[in-house]
Short mmCIF file of C-alpha atoms in Angstrom, two decimals:
data_model
loop_
_atom_site.label_atom_id
_atom_site.label_comp_id
_atom_site.label_asym_id
_atom_site.label_seq_id
_atom_site.Cartn_x
_atom_site.Cartn_y
_atom_site.Cartn_z
CA GLU X 1 23.04 -22.75 16.18
CA SER X 2 23.81 -23.85 13.85
CA LYS X 3 26.62 -21.26 11.61
CA ASP X 4 23.98 -21.66 8.57
CA SER X 5 21.43 -19.41 10.53
CA HIS X 6 24.06 -17.51 12.04
CA ARG X 7 24.57 -16.24 8.14
CA TYR X 8 21.28 -16.01 7.31
CA MET X 9 20.58 -13.44 10.67
CA LYS X 10 23.51 -11.33 8.99
CA GLU X 11 21.74 -10.96 6.19
CA PHE X 12 18.93 -10.51 8.11
CA ILE X 13 20.24 -7.53 9.75
CA LYS X 14 21.65 -6.38 5.75
CA SER X 15 17.94 -5.69 4.77
CA CYS X 16 16.10 -4.73 8.07
CA LYS X 17 19.54 -1.71 7.72
CA LEU X 18 18.76 -1.21 3.54
CA LEU X 19 14.60 -0.98 4.04
CA ALA X 20 15.07 1.09 7.11
CA GLY X 21 14.81 4.24 5.29
CA LEU X 22 10.77 3.30 4.17
CA GLU X 23 8.17 6.00 3.88
CA ASP X 24 5.72 3.53 6.62
CA PRO X 25 8.09 1.83 8.72
CA LEU X 26 8.36 -1.60 9.18
CA ASN X 27 9.13 -4.22 12.78
CA PHE X 28 11.11 -6.90 12.56
CA ALA X 29 11.39 -9.55 14.54
CA THR X 30 13.77 -12.28 15.28
CA PHE X 31 13.00 -15.60 17.32
CA ASP X 32 14.75 -18.97 17.72
CA VAL X 33 12.42 -21.65 17.29
CA LEU X 34 13.62 -23.98 19.29
CA LYS X 35 12.45 -22.49 21.92
CA GLU X 36 9.74 -20.95 20.59
CA LYS X 37 7.45 -24.55 19.97
CA GLU X 38 4.00 -23.12 20.11
CA LEU X 39 4.45 -19.30 17.62
CA ARG X 40 6.60 -22.42 14.81
CA LYS X 41 4.00 -24.50 14.93
CA ASN X 42 0.76 -21.47 14.76
CA LEU X 43 3.23 -20.32 12.07
CA SER X 44 3.33 -23.99 9.90
CA ILE X 45 7.90 -24.37 10.11
CA THR X 46 8.45 -26.84 9.22
CA ARG X 47 12.88 -25.84 7.97
CA PHE X 48 15.42 -22.44 8.92
CA PRO X 49 16.67 -20.61 9.35
CA MET X 50 12.96 -18.81 7.95
CA ALA X 51 12.34 -15.13 6.95
CA ILE X 52 8.26 -14.78 6.76
CA LEU X 53 6.76 -11.50 6.01
CA PHE X 54 3.05 -10.48 8.40
CA LEU X 55 0.60 -8.49 6.48
CA GLY X 56 -2.14 -7.39 8.36
CA ASP X 57 -4.05 -10.71 8.26
CA LYS X 58 -1.44 -13.19 5.78
CA ASN X 59 1.74 -13.36 5.79
CA GLN X 60 4.14 -14.42 2.92
CA THR X 61 6.98 -17.18 3.28
CA TYR X 62 10.33 -15.65 1.40
CA GLU X 63 11.64 -19.01 -0.48
CA GLY X 64 15.08 -16.44 -2.13
CA GLN X 65 18.35 -16.73 -2.03
CA ARG X 66 19.50 -15.83 1.86
CA TYR X 67 21.46 -12.26 1.15
CA GLY X 68 19.69 -9.02 3.04
CA ASP X 69 19.58 -7.27 -0.87
CA LYS X 70 17.52 -10.00 -2.30
CA LEU X 71 14.97 -10.22 1.05
CA ALA X 72 15.04 -6.22 0.68
CA TYR X 73 13.91 -5.89 -2.15
CA TRP X 74 11.41 -8.85 -1.85
CA VAL X 75 9.96 -7.17 1.04
CA GLU X 76 9.26 -4.31 -0.24
CA LYS X 77 7.47 -5.08 -3.36
CA MET X 78 5.48 -7.47 -1.03
CA PHE X 79 5.07 -4.14 1.24
CA THR X 80 4.84 -1.94 -1.82
CA LYS X 81 2.19 -4.71 -3.55
CA SER X 82 -0.42 -4.08 -0.24
CA LYS X 83 -0.37 -0.85 0.53
CA PRO X 84 -3.97 0.76 -2.14
CA ASN X 85 -2.02 3.36 -4.92
CA TYR X 86 -3.55 6.36 -3.81
CA LEU X 87 -4.00 8.40 -0.29
CA ILE X 88 -7.58 8.74 1.57
CA ILE X 89 -8.61 12.38 1.56
CA SER X 90 -10.21 13.38 5.46
CA SER X 91 -9.85 17.34 6.20
CA TYR X 92 -8.34 20.01 4.54
CA ILE X 93 -4.88 19.59 4.18
CA HIS X 94 -5.06 16.08 2.84
CA LYS X 95 -6.51 18.34 0.18
CA VAL X 96 -4.16 20.74 -0.07
CA GLU X 97 -1.52 18.40 0.03
CA PHE X 98 -2.67 16.24 -1.91
CA GLU X 99 -3.16 18.18 -4.67
CA LYS X 100 0.80 19.46 -4.63
CA LYS X 101 2.08 16.71 -5.38
CA LYS X 102 1.64 16.00 -9.47
CA GLU X 103 -0.15 18.42 -12.46
CA ALA X 104 -2.92 15.50 -12.42
CA MET X 105 -5.28 13.95 -9.74
CA VAL X 106 -8.23 11.56 -10.06
CA VAL X 107 -10.68 11.85 -7.16
CA PHE X 108 -12.97 9.10 -6.64
CA PHE X 109 -15.74 10.47 -4.57
CA GLY X 110 -18.59 7.89 -2.03
CA ASP X 111 -17.47 4.67 -0.51
CA GLN X 112 -14.98 1.98 -0.85
CA LYS X 113 -18.30 0.41 -0.63
CA ASP X 114 -19.39 1.92 -3.85
CA LYS X 115 -19.24 -1.21 -7.43
CA GLU X 116 -18.05 2.59 -8.91
CA PHE X 117 -14.99 2.29 -6.51
CA GLU X 118 -13.31 -1.06 -8.18
CA ILE X 119 -12.89 0.93 -11.73
CA PHE X 120 -11.39 3.73 -9.55
CA GLU X 121 -9.20 0.93 -7.94
CA THR X 122 -8.11 -1.11 -11.37
CA LEU X 123 -7.25 2.63 -12.63
CA SER X 124 -4.91 3.86 -9.89
CA LYS X 125 -2.94 0.54 -9.22
CA LYS X 126 -2.39 1.04 -14.04
CA LEU X 127 -1.93 4.45 -13.99
CA ASN X 128 1.15 4.58 -10.62
CA TYR X 129 2.10 8.29 -11.84
CA LEU X 130 -1.46 10.11 -11.52
CA ASN X 131 -2.28 11.59 -7.89
CA PHE X 132 -4.43 9.61 -6.84
CA GLY X 133 -7.71 10.28 -3.92
CA VAL X 134 -10.15 9.06 -2.22
CA CYS X 135 -12.67 10.79 -0.27
CA LYS X 136 -16.06 10.05 1.07
CA ASP X 137 -16.39 13.80 3.48
CA LYS X 138 -19.74 15.37 1.66
CA LYS X 139 -17.79 18.56 3.84
CA LEU X 140 -14.92 18.08 1.46
CA PHE X 141 -16.91 18.21 -1.81
CA LYS X 142 -17.40 21.78 -1.97
CA GLU X 143 -13.39 21.96 -1.58
CA PHE X 144 -13.20 20.78 -4.99
CA GLN X 145 -15.79 22.13 -6.01
CA VAL X 146 -17.46 19.00 -7.05
CA PRO X 147 -21.46 18.45 -6.05
CA VAL X 148 -22.88 16.70 -2.92
CA THR X 149 -24.51 13.24 -5.19
CA ASN X 150 -25.76 10.55 -2.94
CA ILE X 151 -23.75 8.84 -6.33
CA PRO X 152 -20.82 8.14 -6.25
CA VAL X 153 -18.87 10.77 -8.13
CA MET X 154 -15.38 10.12 -9.77
CA LEU X 155 -13.08 14.33 -10.57
CA VAL X 156 -10.18 13.36 -13.65
CA TYR X 157 -8.47 17.27 -13.37
CA HIS X 158 -4.81 18.07 -15.37
CA GLU X 159 -3.03 21.22 -14.90
CA LYS X 160 -3.90 22.24 -18.28
CA GLU X 161 -7.06 20.41 -19.21
CA GLY X 162 -9.26 21.25 -17.01
CA ARG X 163 -12.26 18.99 -15.07
CA ILE X 164 -13.86 15.52 -16.63
CA PHE X 165 -16.71 14.13 -14.54
CA PHE X 166 -18.36 10.84 -14.22
CA TYR X 167 -21.43 9.86 -11.84
CA GLY X 168 -22.07 6.43 -10.45
CA GLN X 169 -23.70 4.14 -13.35
CA HIS X 170 -20.13 4.56 -15.14
CA GLY X 171 -21.93 7.90 -16.59
CA SER X 172 -19.39 11.67 -16.97
CA SER X 173 -20.56 14.95 -18.04
#
């Protein structure tokens, strides 16, 4: 084990401690690339020490400075960027908790496969100061006082301004 590997391991541990407070837990692992040749080959590791972040079926290799705080910042940024900026509302309890968060909210009523969902998702990324949710359970529509239809509906609600409905095909009411 080289001095560089030992120093980097200390920095890796530091980054793990810094990331321990994330809302969604992350799993950390280390392995010896000299002993785990098959894994090294499968991950295309050509140099080491190396940090790789696995997000679903994708992975990203860290190319930044070898300091724990820099690595932690990169991991948090990549992890947060990969997560949707909306809550899936699948129960009455979710609805109540969702409504408590902010004074304004945007809720998409429909399926994430609907073409109008792309508009909603883009808005959720650009207007991250608003509370965004997705509800596809038609039984919950009435809890939001939304008409049950077969076309997607987007509700924009503000505590002081009231409610505006946008129906599929980009129409509004």
